[in-house]
Coordinates of C-alpha atoms in Angstrom, one line a residue:
M1 CA 9.9 -13.3 -19.1
S2 CA 8.9 -10.6 -21.4
D3 CA 11.7 -8.2 -19.8
T4 CA 14.6 -10.0 -20.4
S5 CA 17.4 -8.4 -22.0
A6 CA 20.8 -8.5 -23.9
Y7 CA 22.5 -9.3 -20.1
A8 CA 20.0 -11.6 -18.7
S9 CA 21.4 -15.1 -17.6
T10 CA 25.0 -13.8 -18.2
L11 CA 26.4 -13.4 -14.7
N12 CA 28.2 -15.7 -12.6
F13 CA 28.3 -15.7 -8.9
R14 CA 30.1 -17.3 -6.2
L15 CA 28.2 -19.6 -4.4
G16 CA 26.2 -20.2 -7.6
A17 CA 22.5 -19.1 -7.6
F18 CA 22.6 -18.0 -3.7
G19 CA 25.2 -15.5 -4.9
A20 CA 23.0 -13.6 -7.2
A21 CA 20.3 -13.4 -4.1
V22 CA 22.7 -11.6 -2.0
P23 CA 21.5 -8.3 -2.8
L24 CA 18.0 -8.7 -2.1
L25 CA 18.8 -11.2 0.5
F26 CA 20.7 -8.6 2.3
F27 CA 17.8 -6.0 2.2
V28 CA 15.0 -8.1 3.4
I29 CA 17.3 -9.3 6.5
W30 CA 18.1 -5.5 6.8
A31 CA 14.7 -4.4 6.4
I32 CA 13.6 -7.1 9.1
T33 CA 16.5 -6.0 11.7
T34 CA 15.6 -2.1 11.5
S35 CA 11.9 -2.8 11.8
V36 CA 12.5 -5.1 15.0
A37 CA 14.9 -2.4 16.3
G38 CA 12.3 0.3 15.7
L39 CA 14.6 2.1 13.1
T40 CA 12.5 1.7 9.9
S41 CA 12.7 4.7 7.6
E42 CA 12.3 5.0 3.7
I43 CA 15.6 6.6 3.6
G44 CA 16.9 3.8 5.8
L45 CA 15.4 1.0 3.5
V46 CA 17.1 2.7 0.3
M47 CA 20.5 2.6 2.3
G48 CA 20.0 -1.0 2.9
A49 CA 19.2 -1.6 -0.8
M50 CA 22.4 0.2 -1.8
F51 CA 24.5 -1.6 0.6
G52 CA 22.8 -5.0 -0.6
I53 CA 23.7 -4.3 -4.3
T54 CA 27.4 -3.1 -3.4
L55 CA 27.7 -6.2 -1.4
G56 CA 26.7 -8.5 -4.6
L57 CA 29.7 -7.0 -6.6
L58 CA 32.0 -9.4 -4.1
F59 CA 30.1 -12.2 -5.0
C60 CA 30.2 -11.7 -8.7
R61 CA 32.9 -13.9 -10.7
S62 CA 31.6 -12.1 -14.0
S63 CA 33.3 -8.6 -14.7
W64 CA 32.0 -5.9 -12.6
H65 CA 31.1 -4.2 -15.5
D66 CA 28.5 -6.8 -16.8
Y67 CA 27.2 -6.5 -13.1
A68 CA 26.7 -2.8 -13.5
Q69 CA 25.2 -3.2 -16.8
N70 CA 22.6 -5.7 -15.4
L71 CA 22.0 -3.3 -12.5
F72 CA 21.0 -0.4 -15.3
T73 CA 19.4 -2.9 -17.4
G74 CA 17.0 -3.8 -14.2
M75 CA 16.5 -0.1 -13.5
T76 CA 15.3 0.7 -17.0
Q77 CA 12.4 -1.8 -17.0
P78 CA 9.0 -0.2 -17.4
V79 CA 7.8 -1.8 -14.1
G80 CA 10.0 0.7 -12.2
V81 CA 9.4 3.7 -14.3
V82 CA 5.4 3.5 -14.5
A83 CA 5.5 2.8 -10.8
I84 CA 7.1 6.0 -10.1
V85 CA 5.3 8.4 -12.6
A86 CA 2.1 6.9 -11.3
W87 CA 3.0 7.4 -7.9
F88 CA 4.1 11.0 -8.5
Y89 CA 0.7 11.8 -10.0
A90 CA -1.2 9.9 -7.4
G91 CA 0.6 11.7 -4.5
M92 CA -0.1 15.2 -6.1
F93 CA -3.8 14.1 -6.5
A94 CA -4.0 13.1 -2.7
Q95 CA -2.2 16.2 -1.4
V96 CA -4.5 18.5 -3.6
L97 CA -7.6 16.7 -1.9
Q98 CA -6.4 17.0 1.4
A99 CA -5.4 20.8 1.0
G100 CA -9.0 21.0 -0.4
G101 CA -10.1 20.2 3.1
L102 CA -11.9 16.6 2.5
V103 CA -10.9 14.8 5.3
E104 CA -12.4 18.0 7.5
G105 CA -15.5 17.7 5.4
L106 CA -15.9 13.9 6.0
V107 CA -15.1 14.4 9.7
W108 CA -17.6 17.0 9.8
L109 CA -20.5 14.5 8.4
G110 CA -19.2 12.1 11.1
G111 CA -19.6 14.4 13.9
T112 CA -23.3 15.9 12.5
S113 CA -24.8 12.5 11.7
G114 CA -26.1 12.1 15.0
A115 CA -24.2 8.3 15.5
T116 CA -23.0 7.5 19.0
G117 CA -20.9 4.5 20.2
G118 CA -21.1 1.6 17.9
L119 CA -22.6 3.4 14.8
F120 CA -19.9 6.0 15.2
T121 CA -17.0 3.5 15.0
G122 CA -19.1 1.9 12.1
L123 CA -19.4 5.3 10.3
T124 CA -15.6 5.9 10.8
F125 CA -14.6 3.0 9.2
V126 CA -16.9 4.0 6.2
L127 CA -15.6 7.4 6.0
A128 CA -12.0 6.4 6.5
A129 CA -12.3 3.9 3.7
V130 CA -14.0 6.6 1.4
F131 CA -11.3 8.8 2.4
S132 CA -8.5 6.2 1.7
T133 CA -10.0 5.4 -1.4
A134 CA -10.0 8.9 -2.7
V135 CA -6.5 10.1 -1.9
G136 CA -4.6 6.2 -2.0
T137 CA -2.7 6.4 1.3
G138 CA -3.6 4.6 4.2
Y139 CA -0.7 6.2 6.3
G140 CA -2.2 9.6 5.5
T141 CA -5.7 8.4 6.5
T142 CA -4.5 6.8 9.8
V143 CA -3.1 10.4 10.6
A144 CA -5.7 12.4 9.7
F145 CA -8.4 10.2 11.3
C146 CA -6.6 9.9 14.6
T147 CA -6.3 13.3 14.8
L148 CA -9.9 14.3 14.3
M149 CA -12.1 11.4 13.8
Y150 CA -10.6 9.4 16.8
P151 CA -11.4 12.3 19.6
A152 CA -14.7 13.0 18.3
G153 CA -15.6 9.4 18.5
V154 CA -14.4 9.1 22.2
A155 CA -16.4 12.0 23.1
L156 CA -19.6 10.1 21.3
G157 CA -19.2 6.9 23.4
A158 CA -17.1 5.2 20.8
E159 CA -14.8 2.4 22.3
P160 CA -11.5 3.6 21.7
V161 CA -9.7 0.0 20.8
M162 CA -12.8 -0.9 18.2
L163 CA -12.6 3.1 17.2
F164 CA -8.8 2.7 16.5
A165 CA -9.2 -0.4 14.6
A166 CA -11.7 0.9 12.5
I167 CA -9.6 3.7 11.2
L168 CA -7.1 1.0 10.4
A169 CA -9.3 -0.9 8.9
G170 CA -10.7 1.7 6.5
A171 CA -7.2 2.7 5.6
I172 CA -6.8 -0.7 4.4
F173 CA -9.8 -0.5 2.1
G174 CA -8.6 2.2 0.3
D175 CA -5.0 1.2 0.1
N176 CA -6.1 -2.2 -1.5
L177 CA -8.7 -1.0 -3.9
A178 CA -8.1 3.0 -4.6
P179 CA -6.7 3.2 -8.3
V180 CA -4.4 5.8 -7.1
S181 CA -3.1 3.7 -4.0
D182 CA 0.8 3.0 -4.4
T183 CA 0.3 -0.6 -3.2
T184 CA -2.3 -1.1 -6.3
I185 CA 0.1 0.6 -8.8
V186 CA 3.1 -1.6 -7.5
S187 CA 1.0 -4.7 -7.7
A188 CA -0.3 -4.0 -11.1
T189 CA 2.7 -2.7 -12.8
T190 CA 5.0 -5.5 -11.5
Q191 CA 2.4 -8.0 -13.0
D192 CA 2.1 -6.3 -16.3
A193 CA -1.5 -5.3 -15.8
D194 CA -3.5 -2.2 -16.2
V195 CA -4.9 -0.5 -13.1
P196 CA -8.6 0.0 -14.0
G197 CA -8.9 -3.7 -14.7
V198 CA -7.1 -4.8 -11.6
V199 CA -9.5 -2.6 -9.4
R200 CA -12.6 -3.8 -11.1
S201 CA -11.5 -7.4 -10.5
R202 CA -10.5 -7.3 -6.7
F203 CA -13.8 -5.0 -6.0
K204 CA -15.4 -8.6 -4.9
Y205 CA -12.8 -9.4 -2.5
S206 CA -12.7 -5.7 -0.8
I207 CA -16.3 -6.0 -0.4
A208 CA -16.1 -9.5 0.7
A209 CA -14.0 -8.3 4.0
A210 CA -15.7 -5.0 4.4
V211 CA -19.4 -6.2 5.0
P212 CA -18.4 -8.5 7.9
S213 CA -15.9 -5.9 9.3
L214 CA -18.6 -3.1 9.3
I215 CA -21.1 -5.3 11.2
L216 CA -18.7 -6.2 13.7
F217 CA -17.6 -2.8 14.3
V218 CA -21.2 -1.7 14.7
I219 CA -22.0 -4.5 17.3
F220 CA -18.6 -4.2 19.4
G221 CA -17.7 -0.5 18.8
G222 CA -19.7 1.0 21.7
A223 CA -17.9 1.8 24.9
G224 CA -20.9 1.3 27.1
A225 CA -20.5 2.1 30.8
D226 CA -16.8 2.4 30.4
S227 CA -17.3 5.8 28.2
V228 CA -15.1 8.8 28.7
D229 CA -17.0 11.7 30.0
V230 CA -15.7 14.7 28.1
G231 CA -18.6 16.9 28.1
N232 CA -20.1 18.7 25.3
A233 CA -17.6 21.6 25.2
A234 CA -14.8 19.2 23.8
L235 CA -17.0 17.7 21.0
T236 CA -18.0 21.3 20.1
N237 CA -14.4 22.4 19.9
L238 CA -13.6 19.4 17.9
L239 CA -16.2 20.0 15.5
A240 CA -15.4 23.6 15.0
S241 CA -12.2 22.7 13.3
T242 CA -14.4 20.9 10.7
D243 CA -16.0 22.3 7.4
A244 CA -18.6 21.1 5.6
A245 CA -17.6 22.5 2.3
G246 CA -14.6 19.8 2.2
L247 CA -17.2 17.5 1.0
A248 CA -17.0 19.1 -2.3
M249 CA -13.5 17.6 -2.8
L250 CA -15.5 14.3 -3.6
V251 CA -16.2 15.7 -6.8
P252 CA -12.6 15.5 -8.4
F253 CA -12.5 11.9 -6.4
V254 CA -15.5 10.6 -8.1
L255 CA -14.4 12.0 -11.5
V256 CA -10.9 10.1 -11.4
L257 CA -12.6 6.9 -9.9
V258 CA -15.1 7.1 -13.1
L259 CA -12.2 7.8 -15.7
A260 CA -10.2 5.3 -14.2
L261 CA -12.8 2.5 -14.0
T262 CA -14.2 3.3 -17.5
G263 CA -10.8 2.6 -19.4
H264 CA -8.8 6.0 -19.1
H265 CA -5.2 5.4 -18.2
L266 CA -4.4 6.3 -14.6
I267 CA -2.3 9.4 -15.5
T268 CA -5.1 10.9 -17.5
S269 CA -7.5 10.4 -15.1
L270 CA -5.6 12.0 -12.3
T271 CA -4.6 15.0 -14.5
W272 CA -8.5 15.8 -14.9
G273 CA -9.1 15.1 -11.3
M274 CA -6.2 17.6 -10.4
V275 CA -7.4 20.0 -12.9
S276 CA -10.9 20.0 -11.5
A277 CA -10.0 19.9 -7.8
V278 CA -8.5 23.4 -8.1
P279 CA -11.4 25.5 -9.4
T280 CA -13.9 23.0 -7.0
M281 CA -11.9 24.3 -3.8
M282 CA -11.6 27.8 -4.8
A283 CA -15.5 27.6 -5.3
A284 CA -16.0 25.9 -2.0
H285 CA -13.6 28.2 -0.2
T286 CA -11.6 25.6 1.1
G287 CA -8.1 26.6 -0.5
S288 CA -6.7 28.7 -3.0
F289 CA -4.3 28.1 -6.1
A290 CA -1.5 29.0 -3.8
D291 CA -2.1 26.1 -1.5
V292 CA -1.7 23.8 -4.5
F293 CA 1.5 25.5 -6.3
A294 CA 3.3 28.8 -5.4
F295 CA 6.8 30.0 -5.8
N296 CA 8.2 30.6 -2.5
P297 CA 11.7 32.7 -2.7
D298 CA 12.2 32.4 1.1
S299 CA 11.9 28.6 1.0
D300 CA 15.0 26.6 0.5
Q301 CA 12.8 24.7 -2.4
V302 CA 11.8 28.0 -4.0
V303 CA 8.5 26.3 -4.9
S304 CA 6.0 25.0 -2.5
G305 CA 2.2 23.7 -2.3
A306 CA 0.4 20.5 -2.6
L307 CA 1.8 19.5 -6.0
V308 CA 5.4 20.0 -4.4
A309 CA 4.6 17.7 -1.4
G310 CA 2.9 15.0 -3.4
V311 CA 6.1 14.4 -5.5
Q312 CA 8.4 14.9 -2.5
G313 CA 6.4 12.0 -0.3
Y314 CA 7.3 9.4 -3.1
M315 CA 10.9 10.3 -3.6
N316 CA 12.4 8.1 -1.4
M317 CA 10.0 5.0 -2.5
A318 CA 10.9 5.7 -6.4
I319 CA 14.7 5.4 -5.4
L320 CA 14.0 2.5 -3.8
I321 CA 11.9 0.5 -6.7
L322 CA 14.4 1.1 -8.8
L323 CA 17.1 -0.6 -6.5
I324 CA 14.9 -3.4 -5.8
V325 CA 13.9 -3.7 -9.3
A326 CA 17.5 -4.2 -10.6
A327 CA 18.0 -6.5 -7.5
A328 CA 15.5 -8.7 -8.6
H329 CA 17.0 -8.4 -12.2
L330 CA 20.0 -10.2 -10.7
L331 CA 18.0 -13.0 -9.7
R332 CA 17.2 -13.8 -13.2
A333 CA 20.7 -12.9 -14.7
G334 CA 22.4 -15.3 -12.1
G335 CA 19.7 -18.1 -12.4
T336 CA 18.4 -17.7 -8.9
M337 CA 14.6 -17.2 -10.0
A338 CA 15.0 -20.3 -12.0
A339 CA 16.4 -22.5 -9.2
I340 CA 13.8 -21.3 -6.9
T341 CA 11.0 -21.7 -9.1
S342 CA 12.3 -25.3 -10.2
R343 CA 12.5 -26.5 -6.8
L344 CA 8.8 -24.8 -5.9
M345 CA 7.7 -27.0 -9.0
V346 CA 8.7 -30.0 -7.5
W347 CA 6.1 -29.6 -4.8
I348 CA 3.6 -27.7 -6.6
G349 CA 3.8 -30.2 -9.6
D350 CA 0.6 -29.9 -11.7
S351 CA -1.5 -28.1 -8.7
V352 CA -2.5 -24.5 -9.4
K353 CA -4.0 -24.4 -6.1
R354 CA -0.5 -25.1 -4.7
A355 CA 1.0 -22.1 -7.0
E356 CA -1.5 -20.0 -5.8
F357 CA -0.7 -20.7 -2.0
S358 CA 3.0 -20.6 -2.6
N359 CA 2.2 -16.9 -3.9
W360 CA 0.1 -16.4 -1.0
L361 CA 2.8 -17.4 1.5
I362 CA 5.5 -15.9 -0.1
V363 CA 4.0 -12.2 0.2
A364 CA 2.6 -13.1 3.7
V365 CA 6.1 -14.1 4.9
L366 CA 7.6 -11.0 3.5
N367 CA 4.8 -8.5 4.7
S368 CA 5.4 -9.9 8.2
A369 CA 9.0 -9.0 8.2
I370 CA 9.1 -5.9 6.3
T371 CA 7.0 -3.1 7.8
I372 CA 6.5 -0.8 4.9
N373 CA 3.9 -2.9 2.7
T374 CA 4.9 -1.1 -0.5
A375 CA 8.7 -2.4 -0.1
A376 CA 7.6 -5.8 0.8
E377 CA 5.1 -5.9 -2.2
I378 CA 8.3 -4.8 -4.5
A379 CA 10.3 -7.6 -3.0
A380 CA 7.4 -10.4 -3.4
A381 CA 6.5 -9.1 -6.7
P382 CA 8.9 -11.2 -9.1
F383 CA 8.0 -14.4 -7.3
V384 CA 4.4 -14.1 -7.8
R385 CA 5.0 -13.2 -11.4
E386 CA 7.5 -16.0 -12.1
I387 CA 5.1 -18.6 -10.5
G388 CA 2.0 -17.0 -11.8
E389 CA 3.3 -17.0 -15.6
R390 CA 4.1 -20.4 -15.1
Y391 CA 0.9 -21.8 -14.5
G392 CA -0.6 -19.0 -16.8
I393 CA -2.6 -17.7 -14.0
H394 CA -3.9 -14.2 -14.9
R395 CA -2.2 -11.0 -14.3
Y396 CA -5.1 -9.6 -12.4
R397 CA -5.2 -12.2 -10.2
R398 CA -1.9 -12.4 -9.6
A399 CA -1.7 -8.6 -8.8
N400 CA -4.9 -9.1 -6.4
M401 CA -3.2 -11.8 -4.6
L402 CA 0.2 -9.5 -4.2
D403 CA -2.1 -6.5 -3.2
A404 CA -4.7 -7.9 -1.1
V405 CA -2.1 -10.1 1.5
T406 CA 0.2 -7.0 1.5
S407 CA -2.6 -4.4 2.4
A408 CA -3.9 -6.5 5.0
L409 CA -0.8 -7.6 6.9
G410 CA 0.6 -3.9 6.8
Y411 CA -1.9 -3.0 8.9
I412 CA -2.1 -5.5 11.4
F413 CA 1.2 -6.4 13.4
P414 CA 1.8 -4.4 16.3
W415 CA 5.4 -3.6 14.6
G416 CA 3.8 -2.5 11.4
A417 CA 4.5 1.1 10.4
P418 CA 1.0 2.2 10.2
I419 CA 0.0 1.1 13.8
L420 CA 2.9 2.6 15.3
L421 CA 2.4 5.8 13.2
G422 CA -1.4 5.8 14.7
W423 CA -0.3 5.2 17.7
A424 CA 2.3 8.1 17.8
T425 CA -0.5 10.3 16.6
L426 CA -2.8 9.4 19.5
Q427 CA -0.1 10.0 21.9
S428 CA 0.8 13.6 20.4
M429 CA -2.9 14.2 20.5
Q430 CA -2.9 13.7 24.5
T431 CA -1.1 17.3 24.6
Q432 CA -4.4 18.9 23.4
Y433 CA -6.7 16.5 25.0
D434 CA -5.8 15.4 28.2
W435 CA -8.9 13.3 28.6
L436 CA -7.8 11.1 25.4
P437 CA -7.3 7.3 26.0
V438 CA -4.3 6.0 24.2
V439 CA -4.5 2.6 22.4
A440 CA -1.6 0.4 22.6
P441 CA -0.6 -1.3 19.4
T442 CA -0.7 -4.9 20.7
S443 CA -4.2 -4.3 22.1
V444 CA -5.5 -3.1 18.7
F445 CA -4.3 -5.7 16.2
P446 CA -6.8 -8.7 16.8
F447 CA -9.7 -5.9 15.6
V448 CA -8.6 -4.7 12.6
F449 CA -11.1 -6.6 11.1
Q450 CA -11.0 -5.9 7.4
G451 CA -7.1 -6.9 7.3
W452 CA -7.9 -10.2 8.8
F453 CA -11.2 -11.0 6.7
L454 CA -9.1 -10.0 3.6
L455 CA -6.0 -12.3 4.4
L456 CA -8.5 -15.0 5.1
I457 CA -10.3 -14.4 1.9
M458 CA -7.1 -14.7 -0.3
L459 CA -6.2 -17.7 1.7
F460 CA -9.8 -19.2 0.7
A461 CA -9.5 -18.0 -2.8
A462 CA -6.0 -19.6 -3.2
L463 CA -7.0 -23.1 -1.8
T464 CA -10.4 -23.1 -3.5
S465 CA -9.5 -21.1 -6.7
W466 CA -12.3 -18.7 -6.0
G467 CA -12.3 -16.3 -8.5
L468 CA -9.3 -17.6 -10.5
T469 CA -8.8 -17.2 -14.0
F470 CA -6.2 -17.6 -16.4
E471 CA -4.4 -15.8 -19.3
K472 CA -6.1 -16.4 -22.6
T473 CA -3.1 -18.3 -24.3
A474 CA -2.7 -20.7 -21.2
A475 CA -6.5 -21.2 -20.7
S476 CA -6.6 -22.1 -24.4
S477 CA -4.1 -24.8 -23.8
R478 CA -5.6 -26.3 -20.9

């Protein structure tokens, strides 16, 4: 591994290699247990990682000083630091776009398009995909579109279950493809890959899932005879809260996309995006500089605005990734990674297809259990990298397998955080619109087409080697 240190492979644990896995294993069990109990939260996951690392001390036969040094060595690896800084910039950019009214502009576009029934459901999927790609947060997309687009769609004859599924599917598209998405950043940095290259290489997978998803939403997205009759007044009130001027915020989004995909560093691209977003929102009269950043002496935080909210939104995840990266480093220092991969090699043999299927399965299992997809992705990343590097699988391919399966499963299962978040949002909307139907998580999950197609496409890619590439050094030796 390229990130080994002076402290790597120097720790001895009770129970051997299994003892070194205790911190990470405890975290996974903690995450699964809290998820099943409906008690999942980011700070709760942080505490689970802290408890696991502390528990690892009791299994360490080496000096606790060496154990602590290995933890700090793990935390200082570039993968964690790069992800954190990228998250902060991406979070700030996303909040600036939202402060500038991008979601209101997209909802206005949907409401005035004249689309009804299945066409509106399909349009909702497209607009949610655009928004999530722009802001890089599937969770934020779910809340925003359940708040505005869902009531408008029901009023225009969209089938409620399909409409909710279209919102979740659009969130998956951006979470998987956006250069500023947390899952994109983690998948790239943990595999030592550049974000623009990763995004370009995974476009074909995202589109291959999106096209049939769009067709199905259009075909089955109409409510038909069961349409809820809410009257024109309700729809007029909904559209009154939207503003076409918010579409101006697509300009900084396109700028970031172009810069990122033409080879500029993600931080550079996001900086220019934020610099251009402020005058754009002011010119469009959708926001002011105070919405972006302001000093507020009456607040406990003193400072406020979109930039502050963007950084705050990732503080807990920043701590979590450092702890998980440190726990993963213990797997190498204690020999766990070598023990696991050596046993896997017996089954995999010389088959790259089996190696890829192993990566697909590891990511799928962890994401099925851990409801916050970024946390599951961080936990799976060391195994994906270790197996992939042994077979010379290109870092882009490893990142794509890691991110696509993570993004897909994070929005499918009824116990997943995004579905529960959207369900809670729909429930809260009933206080404002008593006619609004609430879709249960158990009803929507079979129809989140983007997630299911993306999951199956990556399984197909693993089993058939579609899109598989190798690192140059490995390819030349084959």
